C-alpha positions as a printed Julia matrix, in Angstrom:
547×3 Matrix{Float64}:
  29.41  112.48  45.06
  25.67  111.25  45.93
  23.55  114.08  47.4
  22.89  113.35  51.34
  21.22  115.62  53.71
  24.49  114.96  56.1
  27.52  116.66  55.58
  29.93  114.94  58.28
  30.51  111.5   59.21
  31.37  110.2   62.39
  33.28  106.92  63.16
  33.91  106.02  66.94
  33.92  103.27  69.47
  30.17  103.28  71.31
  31.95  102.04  74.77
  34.49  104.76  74.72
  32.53  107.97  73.64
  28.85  107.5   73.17
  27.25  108.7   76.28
  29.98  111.73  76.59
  32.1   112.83  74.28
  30.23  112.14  71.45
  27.28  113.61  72.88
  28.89  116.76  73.7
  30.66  116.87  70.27
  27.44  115.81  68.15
  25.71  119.15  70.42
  28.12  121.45  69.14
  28.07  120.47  65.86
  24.12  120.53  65.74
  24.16  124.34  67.25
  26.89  124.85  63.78
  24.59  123.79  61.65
  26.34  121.21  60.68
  24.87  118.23  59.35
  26.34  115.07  60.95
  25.75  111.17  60.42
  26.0   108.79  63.14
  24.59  104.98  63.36
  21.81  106.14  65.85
  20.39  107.87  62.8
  19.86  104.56  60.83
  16.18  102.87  60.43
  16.23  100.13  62.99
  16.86   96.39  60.7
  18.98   98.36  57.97
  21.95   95.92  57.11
  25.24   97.03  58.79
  26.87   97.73  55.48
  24.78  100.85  55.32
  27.35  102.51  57.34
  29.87  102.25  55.04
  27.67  103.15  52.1
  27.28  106.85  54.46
  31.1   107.11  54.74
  31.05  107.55  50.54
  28.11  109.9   50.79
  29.77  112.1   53.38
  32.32  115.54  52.47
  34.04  115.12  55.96
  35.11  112.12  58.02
  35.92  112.55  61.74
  37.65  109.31  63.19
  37.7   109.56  66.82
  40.28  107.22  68.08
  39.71  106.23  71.5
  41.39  103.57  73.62
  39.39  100.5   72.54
  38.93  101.74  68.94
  40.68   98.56  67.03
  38.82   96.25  69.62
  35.52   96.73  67.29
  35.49   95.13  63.93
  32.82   97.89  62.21
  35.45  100.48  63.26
  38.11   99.09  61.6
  35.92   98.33  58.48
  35.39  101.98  58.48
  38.98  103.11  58.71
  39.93  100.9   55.82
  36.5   102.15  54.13
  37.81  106.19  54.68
  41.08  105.82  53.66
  41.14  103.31  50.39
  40.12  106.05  48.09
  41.1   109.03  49.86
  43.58  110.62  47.43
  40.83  110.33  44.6
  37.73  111.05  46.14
  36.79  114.95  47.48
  36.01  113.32  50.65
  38.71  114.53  53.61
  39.28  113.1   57.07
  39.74  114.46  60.17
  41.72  111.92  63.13
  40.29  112.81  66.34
  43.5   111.7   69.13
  40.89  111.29  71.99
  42.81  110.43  75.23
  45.69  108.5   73.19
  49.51  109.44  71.76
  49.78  109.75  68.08
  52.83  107.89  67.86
  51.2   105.14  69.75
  48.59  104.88  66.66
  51.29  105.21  63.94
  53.26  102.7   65.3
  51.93  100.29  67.96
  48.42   99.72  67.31
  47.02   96.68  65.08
  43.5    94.84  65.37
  42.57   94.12  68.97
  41.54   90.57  70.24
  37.91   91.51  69.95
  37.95   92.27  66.31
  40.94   89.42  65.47
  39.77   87.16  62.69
  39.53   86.71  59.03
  37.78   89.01  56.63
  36.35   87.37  53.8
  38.92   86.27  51.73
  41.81   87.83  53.44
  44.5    86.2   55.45
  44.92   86.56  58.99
  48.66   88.44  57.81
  46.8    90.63  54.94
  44.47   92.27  57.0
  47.18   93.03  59.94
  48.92   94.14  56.63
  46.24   96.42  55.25
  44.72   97.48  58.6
  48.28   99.18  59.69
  48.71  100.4   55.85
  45.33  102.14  56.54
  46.26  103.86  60.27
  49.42  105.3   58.3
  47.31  106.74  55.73
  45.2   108.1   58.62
  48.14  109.44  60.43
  49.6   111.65  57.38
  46.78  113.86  57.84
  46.11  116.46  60.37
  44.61  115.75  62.98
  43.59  117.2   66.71
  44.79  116.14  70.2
  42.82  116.49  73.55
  46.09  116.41  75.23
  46.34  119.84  73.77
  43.09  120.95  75.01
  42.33  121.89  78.96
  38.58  120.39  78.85
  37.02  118.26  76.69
  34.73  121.46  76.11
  37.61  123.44  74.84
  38.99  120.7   72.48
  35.4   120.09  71.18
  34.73  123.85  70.55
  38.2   123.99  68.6
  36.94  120.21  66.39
  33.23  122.48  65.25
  35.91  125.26  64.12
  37.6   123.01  62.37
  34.91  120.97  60.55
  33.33  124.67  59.19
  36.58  125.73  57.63
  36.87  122.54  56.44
  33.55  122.09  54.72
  33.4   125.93  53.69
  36.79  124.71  52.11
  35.36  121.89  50.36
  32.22  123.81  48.87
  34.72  126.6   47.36
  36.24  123.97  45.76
  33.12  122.52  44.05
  32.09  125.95  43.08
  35.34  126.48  41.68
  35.08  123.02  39.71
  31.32  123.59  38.52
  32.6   126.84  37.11
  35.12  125.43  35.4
  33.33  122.33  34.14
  30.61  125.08  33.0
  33.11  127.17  30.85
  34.43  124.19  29.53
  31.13  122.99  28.26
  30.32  126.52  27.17
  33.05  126.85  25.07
  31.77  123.56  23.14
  28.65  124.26  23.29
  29.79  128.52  21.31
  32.12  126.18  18.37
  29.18  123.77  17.53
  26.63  126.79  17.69
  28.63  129.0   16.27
  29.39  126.81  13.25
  25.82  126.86  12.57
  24.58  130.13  13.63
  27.41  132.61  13.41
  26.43  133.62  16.71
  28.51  133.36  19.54
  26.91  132.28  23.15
  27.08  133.34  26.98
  30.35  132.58  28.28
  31.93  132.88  32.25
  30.84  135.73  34.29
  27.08  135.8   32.73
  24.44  135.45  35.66
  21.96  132.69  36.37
  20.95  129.79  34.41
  18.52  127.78  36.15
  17.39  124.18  36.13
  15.18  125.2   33.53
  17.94  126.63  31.21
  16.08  129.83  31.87
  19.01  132.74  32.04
  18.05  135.75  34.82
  19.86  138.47  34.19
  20.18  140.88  37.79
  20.05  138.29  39.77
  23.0   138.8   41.79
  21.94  142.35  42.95
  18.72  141.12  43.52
  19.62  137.98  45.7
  21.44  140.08  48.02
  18.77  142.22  48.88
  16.97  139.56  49.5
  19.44  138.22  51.79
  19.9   140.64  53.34
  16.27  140.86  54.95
  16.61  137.12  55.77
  19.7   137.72  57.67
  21.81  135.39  55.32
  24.52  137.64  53.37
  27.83  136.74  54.38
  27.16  135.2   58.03
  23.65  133.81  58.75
  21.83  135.81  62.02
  20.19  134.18  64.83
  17.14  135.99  64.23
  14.05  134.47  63.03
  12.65  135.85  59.5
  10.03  135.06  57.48
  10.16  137.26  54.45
   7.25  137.43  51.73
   9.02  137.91  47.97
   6.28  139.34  45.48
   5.91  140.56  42.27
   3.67  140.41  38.95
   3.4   136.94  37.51
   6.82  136.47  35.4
   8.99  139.02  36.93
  11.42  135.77  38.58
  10.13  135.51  41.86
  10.7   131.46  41.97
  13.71  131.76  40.26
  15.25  134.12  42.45
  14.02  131.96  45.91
  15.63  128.73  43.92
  18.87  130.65  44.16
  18.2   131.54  47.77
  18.03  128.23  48.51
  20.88  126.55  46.66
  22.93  128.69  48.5
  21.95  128.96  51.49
  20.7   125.2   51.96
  23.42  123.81  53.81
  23.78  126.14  56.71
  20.76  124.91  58.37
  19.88  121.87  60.16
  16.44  120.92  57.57
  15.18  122.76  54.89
  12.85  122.37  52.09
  11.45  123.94  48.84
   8.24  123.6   48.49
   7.0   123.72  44.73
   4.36  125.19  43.02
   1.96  125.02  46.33
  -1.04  126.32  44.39
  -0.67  123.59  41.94
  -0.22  120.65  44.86
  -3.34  122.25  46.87
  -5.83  122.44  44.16
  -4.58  118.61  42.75
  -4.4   116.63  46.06
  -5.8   119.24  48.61
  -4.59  121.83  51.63
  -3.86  118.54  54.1
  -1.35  117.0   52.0
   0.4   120.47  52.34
   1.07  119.98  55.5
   1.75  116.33  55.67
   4.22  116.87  52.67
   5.78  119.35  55.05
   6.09  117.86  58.29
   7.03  114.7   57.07
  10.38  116.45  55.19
  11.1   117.87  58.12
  11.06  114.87  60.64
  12.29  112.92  58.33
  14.95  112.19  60.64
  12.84  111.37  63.43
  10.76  107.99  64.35
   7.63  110.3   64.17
   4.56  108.98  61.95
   3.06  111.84  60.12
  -0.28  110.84  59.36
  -3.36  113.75  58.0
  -4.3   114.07  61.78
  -0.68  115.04  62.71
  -0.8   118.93  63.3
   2.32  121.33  63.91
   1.62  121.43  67.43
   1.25  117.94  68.25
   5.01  117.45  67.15
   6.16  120.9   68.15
   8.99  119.88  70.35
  10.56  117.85  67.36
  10.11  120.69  65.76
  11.82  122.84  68.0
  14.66  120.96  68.06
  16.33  121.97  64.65
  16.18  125.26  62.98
  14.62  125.44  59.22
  14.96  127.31  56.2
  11.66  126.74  54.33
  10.72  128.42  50.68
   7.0   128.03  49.9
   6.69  128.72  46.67
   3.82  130.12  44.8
   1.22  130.57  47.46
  -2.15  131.72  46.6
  -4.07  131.83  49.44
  -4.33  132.04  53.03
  -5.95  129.09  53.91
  -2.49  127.42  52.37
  -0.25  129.65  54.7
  -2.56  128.09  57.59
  -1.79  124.22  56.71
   1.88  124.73  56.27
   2.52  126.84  59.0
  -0.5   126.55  61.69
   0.55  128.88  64.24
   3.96  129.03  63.6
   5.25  128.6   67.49
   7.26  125.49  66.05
   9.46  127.69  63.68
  12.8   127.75  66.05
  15.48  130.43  67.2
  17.44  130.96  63.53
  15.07  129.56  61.18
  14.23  131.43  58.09
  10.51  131.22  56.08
  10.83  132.34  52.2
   6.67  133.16  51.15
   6.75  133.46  47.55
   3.57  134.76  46.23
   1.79  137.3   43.37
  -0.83  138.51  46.53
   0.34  140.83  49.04
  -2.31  140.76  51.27
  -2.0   136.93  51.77
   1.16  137.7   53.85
   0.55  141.09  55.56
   0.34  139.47  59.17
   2.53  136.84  58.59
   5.84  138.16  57.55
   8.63  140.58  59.53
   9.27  141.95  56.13
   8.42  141.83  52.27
  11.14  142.17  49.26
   9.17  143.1   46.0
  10.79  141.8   42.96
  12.1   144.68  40.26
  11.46  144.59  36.62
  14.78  144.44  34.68
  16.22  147.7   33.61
  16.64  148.66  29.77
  20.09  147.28  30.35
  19.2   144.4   31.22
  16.53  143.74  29.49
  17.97  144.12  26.37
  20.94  141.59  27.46
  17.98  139.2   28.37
  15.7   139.78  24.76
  19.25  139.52  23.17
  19.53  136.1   24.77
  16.26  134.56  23.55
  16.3   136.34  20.29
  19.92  135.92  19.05
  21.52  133.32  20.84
  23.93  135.7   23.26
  23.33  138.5   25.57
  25.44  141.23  23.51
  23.05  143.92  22.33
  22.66  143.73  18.38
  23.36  147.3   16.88
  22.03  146.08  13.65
  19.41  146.19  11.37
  16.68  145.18  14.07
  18.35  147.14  17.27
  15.08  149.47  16.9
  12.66  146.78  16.95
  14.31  145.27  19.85
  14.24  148.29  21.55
  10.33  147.92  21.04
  10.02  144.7   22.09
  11.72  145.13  25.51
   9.86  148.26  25.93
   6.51  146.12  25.49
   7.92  143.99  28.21
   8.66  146.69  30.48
  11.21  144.61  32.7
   9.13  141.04  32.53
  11.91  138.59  31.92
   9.13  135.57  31.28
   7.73  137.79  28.56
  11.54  138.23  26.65
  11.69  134.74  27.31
   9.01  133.74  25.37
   9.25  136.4   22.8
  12.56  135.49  21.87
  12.12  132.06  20.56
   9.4   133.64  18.2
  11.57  135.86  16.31
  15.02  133.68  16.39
  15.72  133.6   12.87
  12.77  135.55  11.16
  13.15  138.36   9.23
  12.56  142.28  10.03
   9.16  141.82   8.46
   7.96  139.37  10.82
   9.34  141.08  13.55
   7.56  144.44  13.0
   4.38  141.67  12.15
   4.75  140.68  15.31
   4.98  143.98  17.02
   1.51  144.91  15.59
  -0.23  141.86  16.53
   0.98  142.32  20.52
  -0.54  145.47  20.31
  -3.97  143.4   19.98
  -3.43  140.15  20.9
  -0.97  139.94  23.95
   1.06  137.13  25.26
  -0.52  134.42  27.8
   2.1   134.55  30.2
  -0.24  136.61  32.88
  -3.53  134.73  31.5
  -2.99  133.04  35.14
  -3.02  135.97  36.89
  -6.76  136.99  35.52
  -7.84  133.84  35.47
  -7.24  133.8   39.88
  -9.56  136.53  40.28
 -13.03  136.57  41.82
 -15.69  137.73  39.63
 -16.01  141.7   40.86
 -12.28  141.65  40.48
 -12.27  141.03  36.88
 -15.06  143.59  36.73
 -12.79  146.11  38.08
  -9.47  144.79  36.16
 -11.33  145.37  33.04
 -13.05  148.61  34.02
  -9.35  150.13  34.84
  -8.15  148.82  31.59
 -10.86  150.02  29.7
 -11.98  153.81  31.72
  -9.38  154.4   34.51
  -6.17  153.91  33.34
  -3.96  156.7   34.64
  -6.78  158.3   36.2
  -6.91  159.51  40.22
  -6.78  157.0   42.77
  -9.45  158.31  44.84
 -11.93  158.99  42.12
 -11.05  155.69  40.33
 -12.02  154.17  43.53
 -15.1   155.44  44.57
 -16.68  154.44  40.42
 -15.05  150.96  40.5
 -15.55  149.82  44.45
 -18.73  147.49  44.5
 -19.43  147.35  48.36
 -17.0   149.93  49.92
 -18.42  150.11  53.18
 -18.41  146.7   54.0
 -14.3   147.52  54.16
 -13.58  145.71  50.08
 -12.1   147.62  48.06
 -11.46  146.09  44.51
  -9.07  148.54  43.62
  -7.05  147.68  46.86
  -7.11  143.89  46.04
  -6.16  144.5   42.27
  -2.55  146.52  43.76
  -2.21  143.89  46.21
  -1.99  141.63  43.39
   0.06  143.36  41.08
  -2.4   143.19  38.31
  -2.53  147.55  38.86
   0.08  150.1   40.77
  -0.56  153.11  42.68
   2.21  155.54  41.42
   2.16  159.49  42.13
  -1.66  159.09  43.18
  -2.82  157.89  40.23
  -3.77  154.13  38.77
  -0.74  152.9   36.52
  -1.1   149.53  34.35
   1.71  147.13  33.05
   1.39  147.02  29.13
   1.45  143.8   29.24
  -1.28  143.6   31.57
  -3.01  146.4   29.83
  -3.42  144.7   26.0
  -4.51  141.64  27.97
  -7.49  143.41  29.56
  -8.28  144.8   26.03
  -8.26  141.8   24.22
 -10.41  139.97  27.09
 -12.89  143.38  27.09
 -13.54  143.27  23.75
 -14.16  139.37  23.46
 -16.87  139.87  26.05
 -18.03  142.85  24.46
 -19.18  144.58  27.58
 -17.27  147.84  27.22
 -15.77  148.99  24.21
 -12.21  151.06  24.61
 -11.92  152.55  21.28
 -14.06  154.42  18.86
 -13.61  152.08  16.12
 -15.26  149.19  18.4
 -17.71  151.64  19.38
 -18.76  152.5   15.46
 -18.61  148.87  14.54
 -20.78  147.78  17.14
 -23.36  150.62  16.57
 -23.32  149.92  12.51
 -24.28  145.96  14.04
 -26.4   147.04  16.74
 -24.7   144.57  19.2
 -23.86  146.75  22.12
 -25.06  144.78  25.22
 -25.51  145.83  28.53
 -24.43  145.21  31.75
């Protein structure tokens, strides 16, 4: 099925319903959060035939059949439309008995004088023929009755029930298929490896592959947390969160929100991920942030976005749907400003995903903060397995020590396994110990990024904690490395708020990872030497420069 941003579709006669109960039902279904389609959401001038192109789009057909239904030629082309393919197709349809008997629809109605005529090449006799074949495929389904209902309030309230079972339905199902067509494919995928390799790979049950055939092992412990400060396990909350989801450079943030929002997509009425925001600000600047934004989310609106537009000149729009919104990869504060200005637009329910390396950028922004976990030895192992071997078994061989090593050198970074494991795949126990000696010196360039963001003083102090400080007292580390501490900066501060250092137990803690690269960049600039071999070689050349 072609990916639409509406779930439901919604066929009617305009003189029977429009102006009430279709207005009343289309309310309810909005305050759902369920995505509905009817002709008032086409572009003015689109050709009629449109409509029935949104009927093969749509999960969920709701045919309200009033009094003057078969009078209307479009509604009749959209009966036939809904019900030719309906025992194939994943689409199902719902026959709304507004105001008129069931039995009367089964067996007396047939096209009205309005819509009498020929279709194309049809006979006047074929299409009575084929219309009354398709109000008897109609009929065999389920359907509701307002005769059954008190108020049309009561009978509309019992339809939204209906539709969300019936689309919650429909997405098990597709999960259930996806899973299936994924084992399938697996299982190929483990004989033609296998044959080659000897190896066998993931199966069912493993955790997350991404888009990017990038396996994240934890995730599903981790995605509930998250979650569950959002307000979305299990039943989604009214409440309004915007939740900032940090970590070190590599540790899965944008993996994890990319799960967050596959799954939780579809219970709001718009919703975006925005990519890579750092990239799009520094390539096309911060106003196309928010342009970008505003026009995804009034999409559906005749509103012109234009770079003068601002949040608040279109803030009842705004207001009028609620939003989940992942901003990924946010790196400073003036970005947070041109996405979400004053955020009075964000509405009752919607929920704001911040992704970003720098805690401070989201300190008076967010309701709460989730800080992404390193893998444990467990999994990492199952994850350096992965990229090393092929599978996510641990290896008790000849190279389980090394292994052991290389995941320690990680210390829970899945990016770093990642790209460690395609190095060794294959090589002998020689290279691998090779290549165990040569991180030691000459790290990976996975957090190069990370350094690379930092203001010069910054990189001063990264390189002073690498080189002096490591493990040292907070306090004392602080008063040697902070350049202008009572103008309120603190160096030190900025450095934890970027994960680049930790505060554990009082004391200034490092990453490994992060620690070999701020030896290989100190001694490249030569400006402090961290061990006394650099220190004799240097005096023997009488090179040691100073600050």
């Amino acid at each position: 099925m072609a990916k639409t941003d509406h779930q439901v579709f919604i066929s009617f006669r305009g003189a029977d319903v429009r102006k009430n109960f279709l207005s009343f039902l289309t309310d309810g279904l909005k305050r759902a959060c369920v995505n509905y389609y009817v002709d008032t959401k086409e572009t003015k001038g689109e050709v009629l035939d449109i409509l029935l192109q949104r009927i093969q789009e749509s999960r969920l057909v709701l045919i309200i059949l009033s009094e003057n239904y078969m009078q209307s030629n479009w509604c009749i082309k959209e009966l036939r439309t809904t019900t030719k393919d309906i025992k194939v197709s994943r689409r199902k349809v719902i026959p709304i008995f507004y105001n008129v008997q069931v039995a009367d629809v089964k067996d007396k109605w047939k096209v009205g004088e309005q819509a009498e005529g020929v279709e194309g090449e049809e006979t006047v006799e074929e299409r009575e023929k084929n219309v009354k074949e398709a109000l008897m495929i109609l009929t065999r389904h389920m359907g509701m009755r307002s005769d059954e209902y008190g108020t049309d309030c009561e009978f509309i309230e019992h339809i939204v029930k209906e539709v969300k079972k019936v689309l919650t339905s429909i997405e098990q199902e597709e999960k259930v298929k996806a899973s299936v067509n994924t084992t399938v494919r697996s299982e190929g995928e483990k004989q033609e490896v296998s044959s080659l390799t000897g190896t066998n790979l993931p199966g069912e049950g493993e955790e997350l592959e991404t888009k990017e055939n990038v396996k994240f092992f934890g995730i599903t412990q981790r995605l509930q947390k998250l979650q569950e400060k959002l307000g979305m396990h299990g039943v989604v909350s009214k409440e309004t969160r915007i939740i900032g989801v940090l970590g070190m450079a590599g540790i899965g943030k944008t993996t994890i929100a990319h799960k967050l929002f596959e799954e939780g997509k579809n219970k709001f009425h718009q919703r975006m991920f925005f990519d890579d925001i750092d990239k799009t600000s520094k390539e096309e600047g911060l106003t196309e942030l928010r342009v970008r934004l505003l026009r995804k989310l009034l999409k559906k609106t005749d509103k012109t976005i234009t770079e003068e537009t601002t949040h608040e000149s279109v803030e009842t729009e705004l207001l009028d749907s609620n939003v989940f919104l992942v901003l990924d990869n946010v790196s400073n504060k003036k970005q947070l400003e041109y996405l979400l200005g004053n955020r009075r637009w964000i509405s009752q329910g919607s929920k704001v995903v911040i992704v970003t390396s720098d805690k401070s950028l989201v300190e008076d922004v967010v309701s709460d903060t989730y800080v992404v976990p390193g893998l444990n030895e467990k999994e990492g192992l199952e994850c350096f397995c992965y990229h090393a071997f092929g599978d996510h078994k641990v290896h008790e061989g000849s190279l389980m020590k090394q292994s052991r090593e290389f995941v320690d050198y990680a210390r829970g970074n899945p990016l770093a396994l990642k790209v460690l494991g395609p190095e060794l795949r294959g090589r002998d126990k020689a290279h691998w110990e090779s290549k165990l000696l040569q991180l030691a010196q000459s790290p990976s360039n996975v957090l190069n990024v990370s350094y690379d963001g930092l203001s010069q003083q910054q990189k001063e102090a990264f390189l002073d904690v690498t080189c002096f400080f490591r493990s040292e007292n907070h306090k004392f580390v602080t008063a040697l490395v902070d350049s202008e501490p009572d103008k309120g900066s603190s160096e030190i501060r900025d450095l934890a708020d970027k994960f680049l250092i930790d505060i554990t137990g009082g004391r200034v803690e490092m990453h490994n990872l992060l620690y070999t690269l701020g030896k290989k960049l100190a001694s490249k600039q030569q400006k402090r030497l961290c061990n006394h071999h650099e220190i004799i070689r240097a005096l023997k050349k009488k090179t040691v420069r100073t600050n």
